[in-house]
Short mmCIF file of C-alpha atoms in Angstrom, two decimals:
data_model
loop_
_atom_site.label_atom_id
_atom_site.label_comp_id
_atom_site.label_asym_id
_atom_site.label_seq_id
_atom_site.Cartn_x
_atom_site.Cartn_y
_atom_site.Cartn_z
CA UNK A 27 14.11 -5.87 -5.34
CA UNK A 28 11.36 -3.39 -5.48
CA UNK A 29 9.79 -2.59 -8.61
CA UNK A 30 6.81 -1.61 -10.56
CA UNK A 31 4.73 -2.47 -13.61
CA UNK A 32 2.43 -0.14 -15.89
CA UNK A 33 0.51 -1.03 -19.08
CA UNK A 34 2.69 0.01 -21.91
CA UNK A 35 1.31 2.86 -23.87
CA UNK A 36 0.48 4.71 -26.03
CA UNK A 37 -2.75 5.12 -25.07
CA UNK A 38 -4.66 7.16 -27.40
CA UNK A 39 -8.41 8.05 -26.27
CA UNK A 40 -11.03 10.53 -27.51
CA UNK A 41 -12.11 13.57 -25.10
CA UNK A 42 -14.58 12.67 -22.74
CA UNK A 43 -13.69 9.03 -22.46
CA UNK A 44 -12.86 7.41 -19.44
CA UNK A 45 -8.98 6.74 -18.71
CA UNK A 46 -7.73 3.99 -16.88
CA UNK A 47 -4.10 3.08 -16.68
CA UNK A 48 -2.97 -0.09 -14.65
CA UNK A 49 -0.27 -0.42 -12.37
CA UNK A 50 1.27 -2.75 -9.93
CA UNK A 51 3.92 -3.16 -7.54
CA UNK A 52 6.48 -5.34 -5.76
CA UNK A 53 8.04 -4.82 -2.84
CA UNK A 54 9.00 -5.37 1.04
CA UNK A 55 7.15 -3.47 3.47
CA UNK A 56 4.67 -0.90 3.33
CA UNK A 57 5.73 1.93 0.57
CA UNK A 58 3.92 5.07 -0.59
CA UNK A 59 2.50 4.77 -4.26
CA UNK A 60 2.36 7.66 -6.40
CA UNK A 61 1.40 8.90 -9.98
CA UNK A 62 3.97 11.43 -11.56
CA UNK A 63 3.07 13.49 -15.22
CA UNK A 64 5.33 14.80 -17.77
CA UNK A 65 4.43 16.86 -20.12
CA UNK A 66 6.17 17.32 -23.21
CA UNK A 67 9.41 18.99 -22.79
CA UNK A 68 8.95 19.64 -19.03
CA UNK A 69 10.14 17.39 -15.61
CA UNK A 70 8.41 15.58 -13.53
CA UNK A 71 5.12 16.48 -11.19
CA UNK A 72 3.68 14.65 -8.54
CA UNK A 73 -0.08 14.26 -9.21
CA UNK A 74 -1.41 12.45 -6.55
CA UNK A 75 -0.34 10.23 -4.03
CA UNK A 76 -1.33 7.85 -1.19
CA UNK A 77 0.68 6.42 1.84
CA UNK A 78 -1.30 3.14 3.23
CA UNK A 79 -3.37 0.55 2.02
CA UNK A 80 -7.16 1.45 1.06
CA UNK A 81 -6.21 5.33 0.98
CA UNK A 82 -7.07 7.04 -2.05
CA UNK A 83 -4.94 9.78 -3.90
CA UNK A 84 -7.04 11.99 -5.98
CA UNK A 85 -6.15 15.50 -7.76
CA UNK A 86 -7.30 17.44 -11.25
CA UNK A 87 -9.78 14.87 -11.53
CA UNK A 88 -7.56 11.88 -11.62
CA UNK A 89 -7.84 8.58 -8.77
CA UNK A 90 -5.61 5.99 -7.37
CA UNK A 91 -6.23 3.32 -4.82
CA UNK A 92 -3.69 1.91 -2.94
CA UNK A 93 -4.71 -1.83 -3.18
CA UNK A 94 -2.56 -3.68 -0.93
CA UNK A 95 -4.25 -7.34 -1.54
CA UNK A 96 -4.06 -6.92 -5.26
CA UNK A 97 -0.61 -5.07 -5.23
CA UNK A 98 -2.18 -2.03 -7.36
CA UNK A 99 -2.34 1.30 -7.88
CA UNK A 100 -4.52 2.09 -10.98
CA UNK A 101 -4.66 5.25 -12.22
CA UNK A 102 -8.67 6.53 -13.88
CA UNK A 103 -10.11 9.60 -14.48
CA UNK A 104 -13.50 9.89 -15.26
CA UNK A 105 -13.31 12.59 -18.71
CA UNK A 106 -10.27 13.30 -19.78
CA UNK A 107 -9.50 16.18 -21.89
CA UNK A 108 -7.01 17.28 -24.78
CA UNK A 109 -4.67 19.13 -22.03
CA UNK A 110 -3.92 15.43 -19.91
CA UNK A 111 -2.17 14.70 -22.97
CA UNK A 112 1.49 13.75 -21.57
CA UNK A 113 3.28 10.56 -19.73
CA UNK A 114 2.34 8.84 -16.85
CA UNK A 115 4.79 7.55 -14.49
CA UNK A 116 3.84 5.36 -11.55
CA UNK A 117 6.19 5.06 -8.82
CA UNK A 118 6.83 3.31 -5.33
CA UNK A 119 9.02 4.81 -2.23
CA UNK A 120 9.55 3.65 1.48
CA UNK A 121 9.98 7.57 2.73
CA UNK A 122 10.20 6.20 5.98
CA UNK A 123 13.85 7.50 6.29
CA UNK A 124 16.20 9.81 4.41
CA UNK A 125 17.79 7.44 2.17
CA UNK A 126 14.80 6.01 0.33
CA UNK A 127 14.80 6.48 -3.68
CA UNK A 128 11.60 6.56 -5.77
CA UNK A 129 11.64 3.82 -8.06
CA UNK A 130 9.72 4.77 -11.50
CA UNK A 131 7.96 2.52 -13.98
CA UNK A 132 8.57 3.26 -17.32
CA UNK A 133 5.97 5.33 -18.38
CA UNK A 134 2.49 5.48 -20.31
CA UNK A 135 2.43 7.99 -22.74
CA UNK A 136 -1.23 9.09 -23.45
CA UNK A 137 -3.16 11.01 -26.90
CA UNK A 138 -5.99 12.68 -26.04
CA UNK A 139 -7.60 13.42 -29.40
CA UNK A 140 -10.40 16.42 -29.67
CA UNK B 3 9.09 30.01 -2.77
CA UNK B 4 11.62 28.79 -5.28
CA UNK B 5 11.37 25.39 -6.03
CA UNK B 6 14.29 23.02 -7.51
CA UNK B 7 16.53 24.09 -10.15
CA UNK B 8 18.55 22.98 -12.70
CA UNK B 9 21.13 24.60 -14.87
CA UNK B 10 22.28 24.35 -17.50
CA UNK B 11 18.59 23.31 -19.41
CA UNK B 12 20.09 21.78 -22.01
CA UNK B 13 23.40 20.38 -23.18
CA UNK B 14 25.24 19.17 -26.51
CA UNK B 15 28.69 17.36 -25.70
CA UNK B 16 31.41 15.14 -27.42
CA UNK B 17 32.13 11.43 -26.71
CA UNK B 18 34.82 10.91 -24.36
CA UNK B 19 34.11 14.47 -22.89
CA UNK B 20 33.48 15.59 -19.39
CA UNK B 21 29.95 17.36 -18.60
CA UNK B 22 29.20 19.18 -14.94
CA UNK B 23 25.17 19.40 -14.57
CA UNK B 24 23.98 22.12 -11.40
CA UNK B 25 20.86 21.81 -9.30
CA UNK B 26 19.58 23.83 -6.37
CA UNK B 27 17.51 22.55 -3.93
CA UNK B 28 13.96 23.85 -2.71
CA UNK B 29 14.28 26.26 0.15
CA UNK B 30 14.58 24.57 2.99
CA UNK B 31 15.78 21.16 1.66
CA UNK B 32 19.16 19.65 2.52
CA UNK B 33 19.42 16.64 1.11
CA UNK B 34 19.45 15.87 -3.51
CA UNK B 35 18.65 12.89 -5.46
CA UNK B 36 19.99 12.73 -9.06
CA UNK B 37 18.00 10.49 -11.31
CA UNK B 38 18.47 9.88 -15.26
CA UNK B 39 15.60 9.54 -17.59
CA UNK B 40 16.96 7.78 -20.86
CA UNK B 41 14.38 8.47 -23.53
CA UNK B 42 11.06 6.47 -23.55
CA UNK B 43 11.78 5.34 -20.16
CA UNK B 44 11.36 5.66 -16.49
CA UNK B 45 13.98 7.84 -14.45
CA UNK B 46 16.38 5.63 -13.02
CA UNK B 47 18.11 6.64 -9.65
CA UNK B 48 21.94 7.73 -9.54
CA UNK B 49 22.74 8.92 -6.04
CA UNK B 50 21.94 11.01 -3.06
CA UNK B 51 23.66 13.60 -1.83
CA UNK B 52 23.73 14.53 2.69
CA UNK B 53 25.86 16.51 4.34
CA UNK B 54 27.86 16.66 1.44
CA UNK B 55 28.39 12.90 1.58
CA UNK B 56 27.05 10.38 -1.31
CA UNK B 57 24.67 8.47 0.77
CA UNK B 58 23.45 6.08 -1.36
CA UNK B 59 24.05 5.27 -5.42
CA UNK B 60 22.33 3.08 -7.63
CA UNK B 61 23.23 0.65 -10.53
CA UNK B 62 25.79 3.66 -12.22
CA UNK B 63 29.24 2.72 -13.58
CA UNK B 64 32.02 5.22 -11.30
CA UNK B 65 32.28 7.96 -14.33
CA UNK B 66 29.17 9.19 -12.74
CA UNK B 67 30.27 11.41 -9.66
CA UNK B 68 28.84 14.28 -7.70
CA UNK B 69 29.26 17.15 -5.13
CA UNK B 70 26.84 18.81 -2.73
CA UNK B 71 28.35 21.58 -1.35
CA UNK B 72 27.69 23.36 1.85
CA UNK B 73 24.59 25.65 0.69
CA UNK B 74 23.21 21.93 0.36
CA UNK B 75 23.36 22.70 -4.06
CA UNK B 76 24.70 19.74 -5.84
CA UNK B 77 26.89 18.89 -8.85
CA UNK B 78 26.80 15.92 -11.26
CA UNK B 79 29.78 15.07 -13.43
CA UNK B 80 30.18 12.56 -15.77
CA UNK B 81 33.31 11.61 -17.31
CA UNK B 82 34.20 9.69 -20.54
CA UNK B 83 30.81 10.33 -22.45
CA UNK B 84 29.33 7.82 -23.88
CA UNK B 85 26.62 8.25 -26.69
CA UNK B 86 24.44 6.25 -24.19
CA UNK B 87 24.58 8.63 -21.59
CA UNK B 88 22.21 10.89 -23.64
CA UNK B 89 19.36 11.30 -21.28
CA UNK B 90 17.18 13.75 -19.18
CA UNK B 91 18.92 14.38 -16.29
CA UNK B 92 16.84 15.18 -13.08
CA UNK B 93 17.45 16.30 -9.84
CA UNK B 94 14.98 16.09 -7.02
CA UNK B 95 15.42 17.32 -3.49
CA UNK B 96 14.04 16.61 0.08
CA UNK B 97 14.06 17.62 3.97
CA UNK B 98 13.51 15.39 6.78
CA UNK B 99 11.12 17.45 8.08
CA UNK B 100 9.03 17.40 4.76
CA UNK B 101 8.82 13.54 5.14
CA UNK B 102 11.52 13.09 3.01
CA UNK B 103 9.19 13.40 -0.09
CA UNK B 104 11.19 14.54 -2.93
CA UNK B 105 10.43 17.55 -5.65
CA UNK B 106 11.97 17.51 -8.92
CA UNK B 107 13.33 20.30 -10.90
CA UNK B 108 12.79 20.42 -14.66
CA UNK B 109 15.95 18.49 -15.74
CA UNK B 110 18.69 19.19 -17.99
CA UNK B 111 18.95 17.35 -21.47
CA UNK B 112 21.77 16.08 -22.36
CA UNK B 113 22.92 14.85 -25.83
CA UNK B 114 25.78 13.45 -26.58
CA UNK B 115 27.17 13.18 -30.04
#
């Protein structure tokens, strides 16, 4: 079935540093990729998103490229700062049709330390 | 615009006790996805909820259940509480003409004891 894989966390950088968190994917056909955040205490928000191979998602400073040949969707941002603190889910969905589910990785939790 | 909510936010119940968890979909949405988030871990699908029919359910044992009812809201119950069933429970909700992509309300927490 259709899942996905993300480096296991924590992650724990210093402000200003460059963030990169790996994911990939399995599954049939062509699904839409997407980052979710969670900051502490709170649900989920979508933070970026892309729908076809070689598009890129990009929002608050954070990227994703959907890399069909490699089966990827990394997750970077070039500075990060204290307030990106939280956990990073990536996630895969078909969305072509009313009954598809988003199915989550398990998380990277990231320390952004002043 | 409201988006999704969720009531109540959070939740303290008894083994072998029954628990009823709310959501309300965005305006405009007809359709709910109920997803659990056990602690340190990705959400993990439940069900989905259509013209007030459970569509489609994932990998959950029968004492999970739900409702949607014709305002296109949603219930969750689960019976028999187990201490495993602690989790974040989230509800997300969609539209065919929004491309199906689903928004998530904040979640109720649920502890069982």
């Amino acid at each position: 079935g259709d899942s996905v894989t993300q480096m296991e966390g924590p992650v724990t950088l210093s402000e200003e540093a460059f963030l990169t968190i790996n994911c990939t994917y399995t599954a049939t056909g062509y699904p839409s990729l997407f980052w979710y955040v969670q900051y502490p205490g709170e649900g989920l928000q979508l933070l970026l998103k892309a729908t076809k191979a070689d598009d890129k998602g990009s929002n608050k400073g954070f990227e994703a490229t959907y890399r069909k040949e490699t089966t990827s969707f990394h997750l970077e941002k070039g500075s990060v700062q204290v307030s990106d603190s939280a956990v990073y889910f990536c996630a895969l969905s078909g969305f072509m049709n009313r009954d598809d589910k988003i199915i989550f990785g398990k998380g990277t939790r990231l320390h952004i330390l002043p | 615009d409201a988006g999704v909510t969720q009531s109540p936010t959070h939740l303290i119940k008894t083994r072998g006790q029954q628990v009823t968890l709310r959501c309300s979909p965005k305006s405009g949405h007809d359709t709910v996805s109920w997803y659990q988030q056990a602690l340190g871990q990705g959400p993990q699908f439940i069900f989905q909820y259509y013209e007030e029919e459970e569509r489609q359910r994932g990998n959950f044992p029968d004492r999970f259940s739900g409702h949607q009812f014709p305002n296109y809201s949603s219930e969750l119950n689960v019976n028999a509480l187990l201490l495993g069933d602690s989790a974040l429970y989230l509800c997300a909700s969609s539209s065919g003409t929004g491309g199906f992509e689903q928004y998530f309300g904040p979640g109720t927490r649920l502890t069982v004891t």
